[in-house]
XYZ file of C-alpha atoms in Angstrom:
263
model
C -4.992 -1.052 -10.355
C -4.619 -0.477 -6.622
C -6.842 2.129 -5.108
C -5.014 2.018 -2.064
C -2.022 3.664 -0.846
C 0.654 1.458 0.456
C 2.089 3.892 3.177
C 5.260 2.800 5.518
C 7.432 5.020 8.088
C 11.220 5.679 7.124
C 12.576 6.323 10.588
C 16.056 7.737 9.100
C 17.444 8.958 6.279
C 18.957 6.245 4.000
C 17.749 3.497 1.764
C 14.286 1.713 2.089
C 12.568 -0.876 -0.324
C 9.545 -1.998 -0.709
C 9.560 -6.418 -1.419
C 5.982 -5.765 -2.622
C 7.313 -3.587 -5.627
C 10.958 -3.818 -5.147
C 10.771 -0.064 -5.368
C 13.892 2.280 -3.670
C 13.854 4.780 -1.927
C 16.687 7.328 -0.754
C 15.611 9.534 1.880
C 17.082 12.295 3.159
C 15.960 12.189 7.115
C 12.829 10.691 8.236
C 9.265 10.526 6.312
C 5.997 8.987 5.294
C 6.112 7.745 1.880
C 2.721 6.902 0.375
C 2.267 4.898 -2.642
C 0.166 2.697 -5.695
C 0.117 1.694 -8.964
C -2.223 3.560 -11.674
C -3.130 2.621 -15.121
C -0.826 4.249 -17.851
C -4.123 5.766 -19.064
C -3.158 8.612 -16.771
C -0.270 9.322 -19.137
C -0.389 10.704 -23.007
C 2.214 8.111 -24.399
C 1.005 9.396 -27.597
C 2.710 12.296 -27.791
C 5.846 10.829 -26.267
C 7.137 9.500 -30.535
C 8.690 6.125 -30.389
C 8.244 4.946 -26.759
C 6.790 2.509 -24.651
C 5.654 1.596 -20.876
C 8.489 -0.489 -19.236
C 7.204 -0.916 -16.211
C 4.223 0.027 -13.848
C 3.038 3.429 -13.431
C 3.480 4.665 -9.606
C 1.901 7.773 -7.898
C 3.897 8.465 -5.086
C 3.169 10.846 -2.356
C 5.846 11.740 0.719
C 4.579 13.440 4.337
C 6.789 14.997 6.731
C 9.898 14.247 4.462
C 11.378 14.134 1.085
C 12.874 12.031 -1.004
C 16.029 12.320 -2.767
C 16.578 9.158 -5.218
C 13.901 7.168 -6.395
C 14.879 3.937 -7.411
C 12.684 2.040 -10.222
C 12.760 -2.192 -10.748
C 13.401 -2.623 -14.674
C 13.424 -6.246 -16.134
C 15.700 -5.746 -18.904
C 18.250 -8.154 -19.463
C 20.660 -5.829 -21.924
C 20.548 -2.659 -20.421
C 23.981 -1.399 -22.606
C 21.441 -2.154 -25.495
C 18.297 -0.215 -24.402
C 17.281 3.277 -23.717
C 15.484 3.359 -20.225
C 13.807 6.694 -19.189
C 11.586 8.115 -16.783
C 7.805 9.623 -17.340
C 6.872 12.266 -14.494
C 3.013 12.756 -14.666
C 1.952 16.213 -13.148
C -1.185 18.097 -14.083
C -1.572 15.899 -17.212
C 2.086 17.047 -18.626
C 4.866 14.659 -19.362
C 8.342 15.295 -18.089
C 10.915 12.846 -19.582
C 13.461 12.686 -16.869
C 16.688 10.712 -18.039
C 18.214 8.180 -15.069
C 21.274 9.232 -13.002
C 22.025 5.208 -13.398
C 21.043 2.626 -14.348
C 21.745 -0.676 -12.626
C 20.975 -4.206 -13.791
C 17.947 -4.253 -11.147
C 17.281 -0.207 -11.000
C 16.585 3.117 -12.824
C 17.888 5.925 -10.183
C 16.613 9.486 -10.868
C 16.827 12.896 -9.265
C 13.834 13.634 -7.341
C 12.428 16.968 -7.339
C 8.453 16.845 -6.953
C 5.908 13.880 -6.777
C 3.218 12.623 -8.753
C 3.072 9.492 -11.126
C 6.408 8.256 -12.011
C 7.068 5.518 -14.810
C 9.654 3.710 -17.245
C 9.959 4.358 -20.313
C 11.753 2.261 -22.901
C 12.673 3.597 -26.496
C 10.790 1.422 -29.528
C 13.759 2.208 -31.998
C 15.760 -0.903 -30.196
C 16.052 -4.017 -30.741
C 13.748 -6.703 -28.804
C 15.700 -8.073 -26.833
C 14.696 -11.157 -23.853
C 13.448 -9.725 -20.645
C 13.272 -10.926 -16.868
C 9.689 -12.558 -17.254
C 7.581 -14.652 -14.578
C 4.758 -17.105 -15.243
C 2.559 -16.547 -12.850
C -0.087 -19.580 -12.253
C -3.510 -19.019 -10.017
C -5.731 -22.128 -9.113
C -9.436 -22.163 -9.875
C -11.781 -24.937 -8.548
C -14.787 -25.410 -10.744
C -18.297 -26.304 -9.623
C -20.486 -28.585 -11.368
C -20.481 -31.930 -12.935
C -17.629 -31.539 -14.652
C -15.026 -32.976 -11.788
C -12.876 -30.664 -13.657
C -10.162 -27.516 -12.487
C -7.947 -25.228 -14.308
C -5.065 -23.659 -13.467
C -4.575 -20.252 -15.181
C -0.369 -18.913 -16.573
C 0.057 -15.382 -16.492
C 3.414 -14.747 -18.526
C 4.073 -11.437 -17.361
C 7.147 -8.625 -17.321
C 9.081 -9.364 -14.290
C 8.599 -6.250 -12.216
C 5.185 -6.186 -12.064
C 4.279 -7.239 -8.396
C 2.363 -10.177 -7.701
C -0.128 -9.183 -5.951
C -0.863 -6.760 -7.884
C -2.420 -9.357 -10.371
C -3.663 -11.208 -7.458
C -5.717 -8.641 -6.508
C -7.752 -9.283 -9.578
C -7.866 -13.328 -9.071
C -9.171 -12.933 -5.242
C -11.391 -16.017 -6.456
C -8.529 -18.043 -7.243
C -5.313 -19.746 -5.097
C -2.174 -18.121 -5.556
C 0.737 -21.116 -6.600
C 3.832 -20.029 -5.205
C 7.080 -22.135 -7.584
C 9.953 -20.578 -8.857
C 8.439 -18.191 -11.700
C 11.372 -16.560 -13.057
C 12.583 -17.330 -16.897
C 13.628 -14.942 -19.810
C 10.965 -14.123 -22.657
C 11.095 -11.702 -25.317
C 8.368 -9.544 -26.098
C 6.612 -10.394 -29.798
C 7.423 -13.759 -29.567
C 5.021 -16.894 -29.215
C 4.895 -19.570 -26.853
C 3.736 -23.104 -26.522
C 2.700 -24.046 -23.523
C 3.161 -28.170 -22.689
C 2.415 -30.737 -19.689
C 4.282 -34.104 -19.178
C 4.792 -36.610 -16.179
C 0.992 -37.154 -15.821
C -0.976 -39.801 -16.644
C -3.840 -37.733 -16.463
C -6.171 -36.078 -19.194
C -5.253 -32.461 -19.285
C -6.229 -29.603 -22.167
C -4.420 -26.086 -22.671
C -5.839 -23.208 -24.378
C -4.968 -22.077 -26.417
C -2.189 -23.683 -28.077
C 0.312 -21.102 -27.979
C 0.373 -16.844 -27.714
C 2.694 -13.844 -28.148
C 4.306 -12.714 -25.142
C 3.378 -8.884 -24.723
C 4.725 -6.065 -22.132
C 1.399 -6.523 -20.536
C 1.200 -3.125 -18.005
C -2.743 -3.769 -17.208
C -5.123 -2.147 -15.903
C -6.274 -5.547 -16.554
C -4.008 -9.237 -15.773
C -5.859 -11.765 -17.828
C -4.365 -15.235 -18.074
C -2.372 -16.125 -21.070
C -3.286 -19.753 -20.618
C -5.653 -21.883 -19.335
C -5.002 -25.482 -18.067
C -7.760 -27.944 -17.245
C -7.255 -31.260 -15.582
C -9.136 -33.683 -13.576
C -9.943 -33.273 -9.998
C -7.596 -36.027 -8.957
C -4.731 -34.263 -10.273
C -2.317 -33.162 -7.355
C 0.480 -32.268 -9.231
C 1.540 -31.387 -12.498
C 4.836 -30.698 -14.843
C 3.928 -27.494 -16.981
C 6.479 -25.500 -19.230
C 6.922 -23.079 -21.930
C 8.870 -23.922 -25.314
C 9.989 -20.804 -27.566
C 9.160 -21.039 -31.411
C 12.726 -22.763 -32.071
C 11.531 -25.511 -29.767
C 13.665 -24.963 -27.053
C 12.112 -25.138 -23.363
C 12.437 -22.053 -21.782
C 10.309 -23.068 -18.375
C 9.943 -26.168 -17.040
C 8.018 -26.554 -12.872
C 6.774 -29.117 -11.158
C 3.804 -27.688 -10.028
C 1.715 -28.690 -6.683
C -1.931 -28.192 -6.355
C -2.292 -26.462 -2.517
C -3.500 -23.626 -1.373
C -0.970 -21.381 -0.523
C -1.115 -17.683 0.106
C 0.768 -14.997 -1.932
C 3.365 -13.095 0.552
C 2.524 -10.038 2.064
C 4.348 -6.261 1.210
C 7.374 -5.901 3.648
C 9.631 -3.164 3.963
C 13.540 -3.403 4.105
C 16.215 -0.724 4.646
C 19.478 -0.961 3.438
């Protein structure tokens, strides 16, 4: 989790977002808004009956101004078809706050103190696909081996990015298109082609999970040869149907850094 506050200045009242988080906010003039991600350890789900964590938990703070709407990135792809709430954290109690709207990017709700805000989606529904992102993070190996890996996150899709890169400082970011559609208790099979290279995946398939952290371990592990430069990788669902397909370049790009846009 981030132990650091991201902060940023709202000169104005109006919209702001964050392109680290994609979190909204509405503000009513101008203000300081201070904010990170925490583990969901800091909230009792237990108690909560048939729910679980949707999306990152945020502690938000706000100097010299308030905040009206908060606005929360979902990745749900039916959102007729599933119940999306709100946990507010204060003092170790759980407030269930239920959204103002709900928009196929956003949950909006009313915003009347701060602490540690989170979504909440009701168990009783259906599993349906979500907005998911495979994630991939190069790893040069030392020794005799002449041998690197590259390791596949599959991940919800509004969990920030750096926010697992933060954990992989070690490793080289991969910036590609990441974006496909999984659904949560599935398994996937992960496949190379367009190589003439020797290259080994473990392990030979796994079952997508909303995967909150603390802690972003990779889903898959790919090692190949040193000469490698490039490398087809994709993801086929268990009715053998490709559901991700990149070519993927070996470089060493940097993951973007948290901007701030107002609307």
């Amino acid at each position: 989790m981030c132990p650091v506050f991201i902060g940023f200045l709202c000169p104005h009242a109006g919209q702001f977002m964050c392109k680290l988080t994609k979190l909204m906010f509405e503000m009513e003039g101008e203000g300081e808004v201070l904010y990170r991600i925490v583990s969901w350890d800091s909230c009792p789900l237990d108690g909560l009956g048939q729910k679980e964590a949707a999306g990152p938990l945020y502690s938000i703070n706000c100097h010299k101004g308030s905040i009206q709407h908060l606005h929360i990135p979902h990745c749900e792809t039916r959102t007729h078809d599933v119940e999306l709430t709100v946990a507010h954290v204060t003092g170790g109690n759980v407030e269930i706050i239920q959204p103002l709207k709900v928009t196929n990017t956003h949950v909006v709700v009313d915003v009347h103190s701060l602490s540690l805000f989170g979504l909440l989606r009701d168990l009783i529904f259906q599993a349906y696909p979500i907005e998911a992102q495979v994630l991939l993070f190069y790893k040069k190996l030392n020794g005799k081996h002449r041998m690197n890996k590259l390791h596949m996150h599959l991940l919800p899709g509004n969990i920030p990015v750096e926010e697992v890169g933060k954990q992989h400082e070690s490793n080289t970011y991969i910036e590609t298109s990441a974006t496909c559609e999984l659904s949560p208790g599935n398994k996937y099979w992960p496949f190379y082609k367009n190589t003439d290279h020797e290259i080994t995946i473990q392990p030979e398939f796994e079952k997508f999970k909303r995967d909150y952290g603390p802690n972003y371990h990779p889903t898959f592990e790919v090692f190949f040869n040193t000469d490698v430069n490039k490398i087809t990788l994709g993801l086929m669902n268990e009715n053998n149907k490709e559901v991700w397909s990149r070519l993927v370049l070996i470089t060493d790009k940097e993951a973007s850094s948290p901007k701030l846009d107002s609307t």
